Coordinates of C-alpha atoms in Angstrom, one line a residue:
X208 CA 0.0 0.0 0.0
X209 CA 1.3 3.4 -0.9
X210 CA 1.0 6.3 1.5
X211 CA -2.1 8.4 0.7
X212 CA -1.3 11.5 -1.3
X213 CA -2.6 13.8 1.4
X214 CA -0.1 12.2 3.9
X215 CA 3.0 12.2 1.7
X216 CA 5.9 13.8 3.5
X217 CA 8.6 15.7 1.6
X218 CA 12.1 14.6 2.7
X219 CA 14.6 17.4 2.9
X220 CA 18.4 17.1 2.7
X221 CA 20.1 20.2 4.2
X222 CA 23.6 20.9 2.8
X223 CA 26.0 23.3 4.5
X224 CA 29.5 24.0 3.2
X225 CA 31.8 24.5 6.3
X226 CA 34.9 26.7 6.2
X227 CA 35.0 28.3 9.6
X228 CA 31.9 27.1 11.5
X229 CA 33.5 26.2 14.9
X230 CA 31.4 28.9 16.6
X231 CA 28.2 28.9 14.6
X232 CA 27.5 25.2 13.9
X233 CA 26.3 24.2 17.4
X234 CA 23.6 26.8 17.5
X235 CA 22.5 25.9 13.9
X236 CA 22.4 22.2 15.0
X237 CA 20.1 23.1 17.9
X238 CA 17.7 24.8 15.5
X239 CA 17.7 21.9 13.1
X240 CA 17.3 19.5 15.9
X241 CA 14.1 21.4 17.0
X242 CA 12.8 20.8 13.5
X243 CA 13.2 17.0 13.6
X244 CA 10.1 14.9 12.9
X245 CA 7.3 15.7 10.5
X246 CA 6.6 19.5 10.2
X247 CA 3.7 21.3 8.4
X248 CA 4.3 24.3 6.1
X249 CA 1.9 27.3 6.4
X250 CA -0.1 25.9 3.5
X251 CA -0.3 22.4 5.0
X252 CA 2.4 20.4 3.3
X253 CA 4.2 17.8 5.3
X254 CA 8.0 17.8 5.4
X255 CA 10.9 16.5 7.5
X256 CA 14.6 16.9 7.6
X257 CA 16.2 13.6 6.8
X258 CA 19.8 14.6 6.9
X259 CA 22.2 17.5 7.5
X260 CA 25.3 17.2 5.3
X261 CA 28.2 19.2 6.7
X262 CA 30.9 19.5 4.1
X263 CA 34.2 20.2 5.7
X264 CA 36.1 22.5 3.3
X265 CA 39.4 22.6 5.4
X266 CA 39.1 26.1 6.9
X267 CA 41.4 27.8 9.4
X268 CA 39.5 26.9 12.6
X269 CA 38.5 23.7 14.5
X270 CA 35.5 23.1 12.3
X271 CA 36.5 19.5 11.8
X272 CA 36.3 18.7 15.5
X273 CA 33.0 20.5 15.8
X274 CA 31.6 18.5 12.9
X275 CA 32.8 15.2 14.4
X276 CA 31.2 16.2 17.8
X277 CA 27.9 17.1 16.1
X278 CA 27.9 13.8 14.2
X279 CA 28.2 11.9 17.5
X280 CA 25.5 13.9 19.2
X281 CA 22.9 13.9 16.4
X282 CA 21.9 11.0 14.2
X283 CA 20.8 13.3 11.3
X284 CA 24.3 14.9 10.9
X285 CA 26.3 13.4 8.0
X286 CA 29.9 14.7 7.7
X287 CA 31.5 15.0 4.2
X288 CA 35.2 15.3 4.3
X289 CA 37.0 17.1 1.4
X290 CA 40.7 16.5 0.8
X291 CA 41.6 20.2 0.8
X292 CA 40.0 23.6 0.5
X293 CA 38.0 23.8 -2.7
X294 CA 35.7 26.8 -2.1
X295 CA 32.0 27.3 -1.3
X296 CA 30.5 26.2 -4.5
X297 CA 32.5 23.0 -5.0
X298 CA 31.8 22.1 -1.4
X299 CA 28.1 22.7 -1.9
X300 CA 28.1 20.5 -5.0
X301 CA 29.9 17.8 -3.0
X302 CA 27.1 17.9 -0.4
X303 CA 24.4 17.9 -3.1
X304 CA 26.0 14.8 -4.8
X305 CA 26.0 13.0 -1.4
X306 CA 22.3 13.8 -0.6
X307 CA 19.3 11.5 -0.9
X308 CA 16.3 13.7 -0.1
X309 CA 13.4 14.7 -2.3
X310 CA 14.6 18.3 -2.0
X311 CA 17.9 19.8 -1.2
X312 CA 18.2 23.0 0.9
X313 CA 21.5 24.8 0.9
X314 CA 22.2 27.2 3.8
X315 CA 25.3 28.9 5.1
X316 CA 27.2 28.0 8.3
X317 CA 27.2 31.6 9.6
X318 CA 23.7 31.6 11.0
X319 CA 22.2 34.2 8.7
X320 CA 19.8 31.7 7.2
X321 CA 16.9 30.7 9.5
X322 CA 16.1 26.9 9.0
X323 CA 12.5 27.7 10.2
X324 CA 11.9 29.2 6.7
X325 CA 12.3 25.9 4.9
X326 CA 8.5 25.4 5.0
X327 CA 8.1 28.7 3.2
X328 CA 10.4 27.5 0.4
X329 CA 8.5 24.3 0.0
X330 CA 5.1 26.2 -0.2
X331 CA 6.4 28.4 -3.0
X332 CA 7.9 25.5 -4.9
X333 CA 4.6 23.5 -4.8
X334 CA 2.4 26.6 -5.5
X335 CA 4.5 27.7 -8.5
X336 CA 5.5 24.3 -9.6
X337 CA 9.1 25.5 -9.3
X338 CA 12.1 23.2 -9.4
X339 CA 14.3 25.9 -7.7
X340 CA 13.4 28.5 -5.1
X341 CA 15.8 31.2 -4.0
X342 CA 15.6 33.4 -0.8
X343 CA 14.7 37.0 -1.6
X344 CA 16.1 38.9 1.4
X345 CA 13.8 41.6 2.8
X346 CA 16.7 43.3 4.6
X347 CA 20.3 44.2 3.9
X348 CA 22.7 41.2 4.1
X349 CA 24.6 41.2 7.5
X350 CA 27.9 42.0 5.9
X351 CA 30.0 45.1 5.7
X352 CA 29.1 48.0 3.4
X353 CA 31.9 47.2 0.9
X354 CA 30.9 43.6 0.5
X355 CA 27.2 44.4 0.2
X356 CA 28.0 47.0 -2.6
X357 CA 30.2 44.6 -4.4
X358 CA 27.7 41.8 -4.2
X359 CA 24.8 43.9 -5.5
X360 CA 27.0 45.2 -8.3
X361 CA 28.1 41.8 -9.3
X362 CA 24.5 40.4 -9.4
X363 CA 23.3 43.5 -11.3
X364 CA 26.0 43.0 -13.9
X365 CA 25.3 39.3 -14.2
X366 CA 21.5 39.9 -14.6
X367 CA 22.0 42.8 -17.1
X368 CA 24.9 41.6 -19.3
X369 CA 25.8 38.0 -18.6
X370 CA 22.7 36.0 -17.7
X371 CA 21.9 33.8 -20.6
X372 CA 20.0 31.1 -18.7
X373 CA 17.1 30.8 -16.3
X374 CA 18.9 32.2 -13.3
X375 CA 19.3 35.9 -13.1
X376 CA 19.1 36.6 -9.4
X377 CA 20.3 34.2 -6.8
X378 CA 21.2 33.7 -3.1
X379 CA 23.0 30.9 -1.2
X380 CA 19.8 30.1 0.7
X381 CA 18.0 27.9 -1.9
X382 CA 15.8 24.9 -2.3
X383 CA 16.2 22.7 -5.3
X384 CA 14.5 19.5 -6.5
X385 CA 16.7 16.6 -5.2
X386 CA 17.3 14.8 -8.5
X387 CA 18.1 18.0 -10.3
X388 CA 20.6 19.1 -7.7
X389 CA 22.3 15.7 -7.8
X390 CA 22.4 15.7 -11.6
X391 CA 24.1 19.2 -11.6
X392 CA 26.6 17.9 -9.1
X393 CA 27.4 15.0 -11.4
X394 CA 27.7 17.0 -14.6
X395 CA 29.3 20.3 -13.4
X396 CA 33.0 20.6 -14.1
X397 CA 35.8 22.4 -12.2
X398 CA 35.4 26.1 -11.8
X399 CA 31.7 26.3 -12.6
X400 CA 29.5 28.8 -10.7
X401 CA 26.8 26.8 -8.9
X402 CA 23.9 29.0 -9.8
X403 CA 24.9 29.2 -13.5
X404 CA 25.0 25.3 -13.5
X405 CA 21.6 25.2 -12.0
X406 CA 20.3 27.5 -14.7
X407 CA 21.4 24.9 -17.3
X408 CA 18.9 22.4 -16.2
X409 CA 16.1 24.1 -14.1
X410 CA 13.0 25.0 -16.0
X411 CA 11.2 27.2 -13.5
X412 CA 12.5 29.3 -10.7
X413 CA 10.7 31.2 -7.9
X414 CA 11.7 33.4 -4.9
X415 CA 10.5 33.6 -1.3
X416 CA 10.8 36.6 0.9
X417 CA 12.9 35.9 4.0
X418 CA 14.8 38.1 6.5
X419 CA 18.5 37.4 6.9
X420 CA 19.9 37.2 10.5
X421 CA 23.1 38.7 11.8
X422 CA 26.3 36.6 11.6
X423 CA 27.3 37.5 15.2
X424 CA 31.0 37.9 15.9
X425 CA 32.1 35.4 13.3
X426 CA 34.7 36.9 10.9
X427 CA 33.8 36.7 7.2
X428 CA 35.7 34.1 5.2
X429 CA 35.7 36.4 2.2
X430 CA 38.3 39.1 1.7
X431 CA 38.6 41.4 -1.3
X432 CA 40.7 38.9 -3.2
X433 CA 38.2 36.0 -2.6
X434 CA 35.3 38.2 -3.6
X435 CA 36.9 39.2 -6.9
X436 CA 37.8 35.6 -7.5
X437 CA 34.2 34.6 -6.8
X438 CA 32.9 37.2 -9.3
X439 CA 35.4 36.2 -11.9
X440 CA 34.2 32.6 -11.7
X441 CA 30.7 33.9 -12.2
X442 CA 31.8 35.8 -15.4
X443 CA 33.7 32.8 -16.8
X444 CA 30.9 30.4 -16.1
X445 CA 28.4 32.6 -17.9
X446 CA 29.7 31.5 -21.3
X447 CA 30.3 33.8 -24.2
X448 CA 27.6 36.3 -23.7
X449 CA 30.1 38.9 -22.5
X450 CA 32.2 38.4 -25.6
X451 CA 29.2 38.6 -27.8
X452 CA 28.8 42.1 -26.5
X453 CA 32.4 42.7 -27.6
X454 CA 31.5 41.3 -31.0
X455 CA 28.5 43.6 -31.3
X456 CA 30.7 46.5 -30.2
X457 CA 33.1 45.6 -33.1
X458 CA 30.2 45.7 -35.6
X459 CA 29.3 49.2 -34.2
X460 CA 32.8 50.4 -34.7
X461 CA 32.9 49.0 -38.2
X462 CA 29.6 50.8 -39.2
X463 CA 30.8 54.0 -37.5
X464 CA 34.0 53.8 -39.7
X465 CA 32.0 53.5 -42.9
X466 CA 29.6 56.2 -41.9
X467 CA 32.4 58.5 -40.8
X468 CA 34.2 58.0 -44.2
X469 CA 31.0 58.8 -46.0
X470 CA 30.5 62.0 -43.9
X471 CA 34.0 63.2 -44.7
X472 CA 33.7 62.6 -48.4
X473 CA 30.4 64.5 -48.5
X474 CA 31.9 67.3 -46.4
X475 CA 34.9 67.6 -48.8
X476 CA 32.5 67.7 -51.8
X477 CA 30.6 70.5 -50.1
X478 CA 33.8 72.5 -49.6
X479 CA 34.9 71.6 -46.0
X480 CA 38.6 70.9 -45.5
X481 CA 40.3 68.6 -43.0
X482 CA 44.0 68.1 -42.2
X483 CA 45.7 65.9 -44.7
X484 CA 45.8 62.2 -43.6
X485 CA 43.5 62.7 -40.6
X486 CA 40.5 61.3 -42.3
X487 CA 42.2 58.2 -43.6
X488 CA 43.7 57.5 -40.2
X489 CA 40.4 57.8 -38.4
X490 CA 38.6 55.5 -40.9
X491 CA 41.4 52.9 -40.7
X492 CA 41.4 53.0 -36.9
X493 CA 37.6 52.6 -36.7
X494 CA 37.4 49.8 -39.3
X495 CA 40.4 47.9 -37.8
X496 CA 39.1 48.2 -34.3
X497 CA 35.8 46.9 -35.4
X498 CA 37.3 44.0 -37.3
X499 CA 39.4 43.0 -34.4
X500 CA 36.6 43.1 -31.8
X501 CA 34.2 41.3 -34.2
X502 CA 36.8 38.6 -34.8
X503 CA 37.3 38.1 -31.1
X504 CA 33.6 37.6 -30.7
X505 CA 33.5 35.0 -33.5
X506 CA 36.5 33.2 -32.0
X507 CA 34.8 33.3 -28.6
X508 CA 31.8 31.4 -30.0
X509 CA 34.0 28.5 -30.9
X510 CA 35.8 28.6 -27.6
X511 CA 32.4 28.8 -25.9
X512 CA 31.5 25.4 -27.3
X513 CA 34.6 23.8 -25.8
X514 CA 34.2 25.7 -22.5
X515 CA 30.6 24.5 -22.2
X516 CA 31.7 20.9 -22.6
X517 CA 34.6 21.4 -20.1
X518 CA 32.3 22.8 -17.5
X519 CA 29.9 19.9 -17.9
X520 CA 26.9 21.7 -19.4
X521 CA 24.6 18.8 -20.5
X522 CA 22.9 18.9 -23.9
X523 CA 19.8 17.4 -22.1
X524 CA 18.8 16.0 -18.8
X525 CA 16.3 13.1 -18.3
X526 CA 14.2 13.3 -15.1
X527 CA 11.4 11.3 -13.6
X528 CA 7.7 12.0 -14.2
X529 CA 7.2 15.4 -12.4
X530 CA 3.6 14.4 -11.5
X531 CA 4.9 11.3 -9.6
X532 CA 7.8 13.2 -7.9
X533 CA 7.9 15.8 -5.1
X534 CA 6.2 18.5 -7.2
X535 CA 3.2 16.3 -7.5
X536 CA 2.9 15.7 -3.7
X537 CA 0.1 18.1 -2.8
X538 CA -2.9 17.4 -0.5
X539 CA -5.7 16.2 -2.7
X540 CA -3.5 16.1 -5.9
X541 CA -4.0 13.1 -8.2

């Protein structure tokens, strides 16, 4: 006998990449422990946390000891040990690959993400039939002014100029369909930005309003160099859209060169005089610059095919029947 549809429970795998969580993980563990057992979302959907995957990313503190202690104290804690420091997104992918829940929730170690909001994510996913739900902060992120400005600028630039897939705005607090998250973790290559990789395979994305909490006295693991490296990974993972802009700019320069030459010829015919050699130099510069930029854009298209393959972008992804999976588990749904 199968469980009646109205009583189906969504199993959640929580993934947390750990870099310096010695101080913050115990409090987060207590919050997750309070959510053990079957919970109800505000809209009446049943869910439970099946596992909390703590991915040790070899940070500078005693996070490894803390993870080991939590694993002994709580049956739902599953440590994942990485061989060295790989970074937040690879560590998150490692946790997603090791998960087995219907849904995967990723939340940070620093305490700014409230686990009590997980039910809200699930409500939005089922209401909108969304495979991926991002947190939409209703307040400023609990970071310094410089980091907040850089983060907002990077996301604006990505959404405006680089976003070629489904994901245009994102946050590290997210809920994704389990089989899609595990598939992305299996396909994604080294150096890929997690949210870009999710955009390759996710068909529908939604957002849920949540308030971010303060990080307390925990020092940020991101300095300026790490932030710039993080942004550069986002740019490189976005494919050739940026270089297509360069190619279009080259075409504009080429057209401008031809138009400028025509303008000078007409001006000379009408009696205007320009310094000898200046016209030809300007036309040659505009046309040459346009040809170079356009050629770079064409070359980038060929490189983009190879880069997409190297990053693991799949040409297709086969999934199970959505109506029989977690998205079909709604009270009264048949």
